[in-house]
Short mmCIF file of C-alpha atoms in Angstrom, two decimals:
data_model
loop_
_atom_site.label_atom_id
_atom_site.label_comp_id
_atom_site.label_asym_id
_atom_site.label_seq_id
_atom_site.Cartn_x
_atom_site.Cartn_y
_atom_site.Cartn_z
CA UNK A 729 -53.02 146.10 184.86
CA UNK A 730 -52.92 142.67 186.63
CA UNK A 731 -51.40 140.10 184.75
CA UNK A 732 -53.53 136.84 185.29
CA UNK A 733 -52.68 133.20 184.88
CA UNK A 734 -54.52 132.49 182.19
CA UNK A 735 -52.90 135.64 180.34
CA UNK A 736 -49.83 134.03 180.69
CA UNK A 737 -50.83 130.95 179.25
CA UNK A 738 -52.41 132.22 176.49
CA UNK A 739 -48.92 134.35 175.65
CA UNK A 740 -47.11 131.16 176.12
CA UNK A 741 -49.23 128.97 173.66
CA UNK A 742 -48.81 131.33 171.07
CA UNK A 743 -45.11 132.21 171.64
CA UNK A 744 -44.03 128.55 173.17
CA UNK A 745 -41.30 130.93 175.57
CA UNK A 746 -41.36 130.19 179.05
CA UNK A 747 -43.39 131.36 182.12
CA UNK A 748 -41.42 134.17 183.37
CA UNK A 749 -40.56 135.29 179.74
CA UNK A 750 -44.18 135.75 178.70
CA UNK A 751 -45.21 137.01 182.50
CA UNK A 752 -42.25 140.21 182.07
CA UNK A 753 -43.60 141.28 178.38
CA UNK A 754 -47.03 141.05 180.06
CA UNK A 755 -45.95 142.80 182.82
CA UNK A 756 -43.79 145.59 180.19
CA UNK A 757 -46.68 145.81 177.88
CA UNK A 758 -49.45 146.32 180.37
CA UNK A 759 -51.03 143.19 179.35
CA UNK A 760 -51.44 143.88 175.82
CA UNK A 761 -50.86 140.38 173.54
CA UNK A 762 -50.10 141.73 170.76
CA UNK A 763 -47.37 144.20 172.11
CA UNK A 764 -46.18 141.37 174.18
CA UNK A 765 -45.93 139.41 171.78
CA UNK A 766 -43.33 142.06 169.84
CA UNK A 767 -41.60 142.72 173.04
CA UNK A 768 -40.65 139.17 172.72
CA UNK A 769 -39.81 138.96 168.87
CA UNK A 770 -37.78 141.93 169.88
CA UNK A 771 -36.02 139.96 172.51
CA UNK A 772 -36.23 136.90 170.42
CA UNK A 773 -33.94 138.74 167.84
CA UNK A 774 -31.26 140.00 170.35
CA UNK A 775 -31.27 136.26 172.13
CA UNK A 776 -30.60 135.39 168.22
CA UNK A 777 -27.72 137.86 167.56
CA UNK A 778 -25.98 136.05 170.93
CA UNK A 779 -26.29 133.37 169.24
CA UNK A 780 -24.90 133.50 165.56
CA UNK A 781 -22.22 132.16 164.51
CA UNK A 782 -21.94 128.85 166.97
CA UNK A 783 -21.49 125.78 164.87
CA UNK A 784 -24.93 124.70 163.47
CA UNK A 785 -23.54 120.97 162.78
CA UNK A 786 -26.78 118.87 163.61
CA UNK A 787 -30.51 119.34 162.27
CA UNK A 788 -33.03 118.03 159.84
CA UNK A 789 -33.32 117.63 156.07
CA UNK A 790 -37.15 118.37 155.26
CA UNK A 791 -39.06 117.52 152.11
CA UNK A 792 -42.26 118.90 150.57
CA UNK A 793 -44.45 117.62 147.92
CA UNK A 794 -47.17 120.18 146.45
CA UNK A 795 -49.34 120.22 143.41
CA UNK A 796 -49.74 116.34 142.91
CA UNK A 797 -45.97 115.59 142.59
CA UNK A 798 -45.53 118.88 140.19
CA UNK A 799 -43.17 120.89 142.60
CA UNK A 800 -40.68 119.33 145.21
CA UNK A 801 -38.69 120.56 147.48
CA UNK A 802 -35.74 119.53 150.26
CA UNK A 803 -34.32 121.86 152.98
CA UNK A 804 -31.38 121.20 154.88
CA UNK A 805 -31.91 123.53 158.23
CA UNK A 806 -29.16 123.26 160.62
CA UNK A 807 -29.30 123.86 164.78
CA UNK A 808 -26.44 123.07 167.64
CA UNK A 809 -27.80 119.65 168.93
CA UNK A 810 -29.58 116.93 168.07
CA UNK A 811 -31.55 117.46 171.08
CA UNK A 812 -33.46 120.54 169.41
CA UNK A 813 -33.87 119.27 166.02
CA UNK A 814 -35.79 116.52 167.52
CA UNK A 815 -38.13 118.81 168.94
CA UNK A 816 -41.58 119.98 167.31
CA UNK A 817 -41.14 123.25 166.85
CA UNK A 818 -38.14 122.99 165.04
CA UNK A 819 -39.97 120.14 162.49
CA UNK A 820 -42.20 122.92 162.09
CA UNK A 821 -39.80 125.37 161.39
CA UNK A 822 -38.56 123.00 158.81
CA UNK A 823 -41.98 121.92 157.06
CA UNK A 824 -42.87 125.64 156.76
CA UNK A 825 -39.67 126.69 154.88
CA UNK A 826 -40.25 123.73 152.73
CA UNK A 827 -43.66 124.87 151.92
CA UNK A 828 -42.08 128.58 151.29
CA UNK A 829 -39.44 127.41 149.38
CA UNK A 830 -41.97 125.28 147.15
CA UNK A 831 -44.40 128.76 146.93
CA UNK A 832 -41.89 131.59 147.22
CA UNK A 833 -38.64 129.77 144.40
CA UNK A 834 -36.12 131.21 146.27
CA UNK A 835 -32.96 131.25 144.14
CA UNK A 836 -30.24 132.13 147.22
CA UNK A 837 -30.23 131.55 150.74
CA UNK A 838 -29.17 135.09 151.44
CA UNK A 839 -28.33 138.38 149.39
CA UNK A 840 -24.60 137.32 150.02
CA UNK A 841 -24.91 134.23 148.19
CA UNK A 842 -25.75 136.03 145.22
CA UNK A 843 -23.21 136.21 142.58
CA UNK A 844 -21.59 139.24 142.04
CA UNK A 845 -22.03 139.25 138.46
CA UNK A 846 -25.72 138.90 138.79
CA UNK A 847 -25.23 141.68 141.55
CA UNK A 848 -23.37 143.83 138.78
CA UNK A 849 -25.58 143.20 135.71
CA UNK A 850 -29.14 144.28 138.21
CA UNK A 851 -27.56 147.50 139.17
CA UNK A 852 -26.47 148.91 135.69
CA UNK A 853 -30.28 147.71 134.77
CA UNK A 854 -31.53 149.50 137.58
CA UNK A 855 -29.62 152.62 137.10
CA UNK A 856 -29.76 152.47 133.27
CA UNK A 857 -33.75 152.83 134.09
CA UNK A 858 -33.59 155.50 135.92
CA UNK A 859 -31.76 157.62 134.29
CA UNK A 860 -33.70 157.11 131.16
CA UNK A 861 -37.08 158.06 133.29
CA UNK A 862 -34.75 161.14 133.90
CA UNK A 863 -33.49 161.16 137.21
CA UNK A 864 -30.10 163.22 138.54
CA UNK A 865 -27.33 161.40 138.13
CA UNK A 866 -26.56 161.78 141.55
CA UNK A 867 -29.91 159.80 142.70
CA UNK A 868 -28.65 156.69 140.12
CA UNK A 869 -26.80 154.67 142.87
CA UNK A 870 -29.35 155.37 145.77
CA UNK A 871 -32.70 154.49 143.18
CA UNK A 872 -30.76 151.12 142.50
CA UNK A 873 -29.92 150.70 145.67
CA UNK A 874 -33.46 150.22 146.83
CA UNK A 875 -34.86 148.39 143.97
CA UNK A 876 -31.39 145.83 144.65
CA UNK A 877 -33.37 145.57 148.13
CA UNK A 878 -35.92 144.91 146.44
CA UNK A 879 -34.87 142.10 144.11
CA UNK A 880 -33.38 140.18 147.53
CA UNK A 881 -36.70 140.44 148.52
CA UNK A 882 -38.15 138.58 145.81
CA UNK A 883 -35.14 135.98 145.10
CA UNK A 884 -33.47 135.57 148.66
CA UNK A 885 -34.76 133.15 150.98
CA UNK A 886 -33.75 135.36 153.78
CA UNK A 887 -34.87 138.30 152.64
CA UNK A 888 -38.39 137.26 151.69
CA UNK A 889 -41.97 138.00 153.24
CA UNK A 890 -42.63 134.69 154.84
CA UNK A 891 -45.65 133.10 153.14
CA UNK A 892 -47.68 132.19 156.36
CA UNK A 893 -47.11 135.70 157.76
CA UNK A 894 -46.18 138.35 155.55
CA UNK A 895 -45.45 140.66 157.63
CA UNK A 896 -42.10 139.39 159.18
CA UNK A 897 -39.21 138.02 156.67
CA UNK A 898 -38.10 134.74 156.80
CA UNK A 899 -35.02 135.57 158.33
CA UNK A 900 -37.44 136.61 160.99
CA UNK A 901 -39.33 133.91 161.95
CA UNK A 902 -35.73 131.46 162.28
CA UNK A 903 -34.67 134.52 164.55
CA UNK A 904 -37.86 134.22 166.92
CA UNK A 905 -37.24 130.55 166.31
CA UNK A 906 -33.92 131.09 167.88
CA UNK A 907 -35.36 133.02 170.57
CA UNK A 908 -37.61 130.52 171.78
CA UNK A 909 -35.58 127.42 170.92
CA UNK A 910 -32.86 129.18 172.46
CA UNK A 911 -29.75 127.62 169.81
CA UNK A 912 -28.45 129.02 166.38
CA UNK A 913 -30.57 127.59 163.50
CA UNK A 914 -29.10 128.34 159.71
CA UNK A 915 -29.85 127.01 156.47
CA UNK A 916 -27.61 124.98 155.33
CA UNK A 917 -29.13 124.74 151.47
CA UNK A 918 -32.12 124.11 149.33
CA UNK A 919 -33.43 123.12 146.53
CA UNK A 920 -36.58 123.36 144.51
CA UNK A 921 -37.62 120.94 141.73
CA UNK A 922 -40.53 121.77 139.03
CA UNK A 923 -41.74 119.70 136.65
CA UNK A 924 -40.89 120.52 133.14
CA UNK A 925 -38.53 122.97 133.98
CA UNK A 926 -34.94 122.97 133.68
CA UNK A 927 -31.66 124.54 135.40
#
C-alpha cells in the first residue's frame, strides 16, 4: 500500500514522533494506524529501556485540584534537561498523572517501593485463602503470586491501568513518553491529599 502524506501526518499528530518514524511503521504496517501506532509503542518501549537509568535531575512538580478542593494532589516527575520539561507534552504527561493519582490513590510508585512487611502479610493472606477454598499445596505460592500482581495493580502507580486509557499501564504511557520525548522520565514522588481523611 502507498503511504501518503497526509497518512503520515495523521500518524504524527497522534503519536507527536517524527516524519521518518511514523513514515517506516506506515511503511511496516502496510498503512494500518492502529498497527502503526503499536509498532511505535513497541519501539517507544525499547528507545525507553536505552534510556533508563540516566540521571533524571530536572523536571516539573505538577498539582491537581478535583472535587471542589476535596482531593489534591502534587507529582514530582523527573526528565534529563530542563529543555524537555519545558515542553508540552511533558506538562501533559505531568497533569495526567496528577489527575490519575487524584482518581486511581496510588499508595507506591512501584511494586519495589512496597514494604516488605506489607509484601509478607498479602501473601500469607493470599495463600491462607486458597488453601482454605482447597487448593494443592503446591499451587499456594503460584495462586498468590498472581493475586500479589494483582494488588500492584491496584496500589502501584506503575503498575496501574492508566485512567485515560486503560488498556496500557502507567508505566506505559511514561515509556511511549520516553519514546517520543526521546530522554528518561521517572517519578520522583507523590502525594495525594483527601479531605477528612487521615495518614
Amino acid at each position: 500500500m502507498q503511504v501518503t502524506a497526509q497518512m503520515v501526518k495523521e500518524l504524527r499528530e497522534k503519536t507527536g514522533l517524527g516524519m521518518m518514524d511514523c513514515k517506516k511503521a506506515l511503511s511496516e504496517t502496510a498503512g494500518d494506524l492502529d498497527a502503526a501506532v503499536d509498532y511505535l509503542r513497541k519501539k517507544g518501549a525499547l528507545k525507553a529501556a536505552k534510556r533508563e537509568g540516566r540521571a533524571t535531575s530536572e523536571g516539573r512538580i505538577g498539582s491537581y485540584i478535583h472535587m471542589n478542593g476535596k482531593i489534591g494532589v502534587l507529582v514530582e516527575l523527573n526528565c534529563e534537561s530542563d529543555f524537555v520539561a519545558k515542553t508540552d507534552q511533558y506538562a501533559e504527561l505531568v497533569k495526567d498523572l496528577c489527575m490519575h493519582v487524584a482518581a486511581s490513590s496510588p499508595r507506591w510508585i512501584s511494586s519495589e517501593d512496597v514494604p516488605e512487611e506489607v509484601l509478607a502479610k498479602e501473601k500469607e493472606i493470599y495463600m491462607t485463602q486458597a488453601k482454605e477454598a482447597g487448593k494443592p499445596d503446591k499451587m499456594l505460592e503460584k495462586i498468590a503470586e498472581g493475586k500479589l500482581n494483582k494488588f500492584f495493580s491496584e496500589v502501584c502507580l506503575l503498575n496501574q491501568p492508566f485512567v485515560k486509557d486503560p488498556d496500557k499501564t502507567v508505566d506505559q504511557l511514561i515509556k511511549e513518553k520516553i519514546g517520543q520525548l526521546g530522554e528518561n522520565i521517572t517519578v520522583g514522588r507523590f502525594v495525594r491529599f483527601q479531605l477528612g481523611e487521615s495518614k
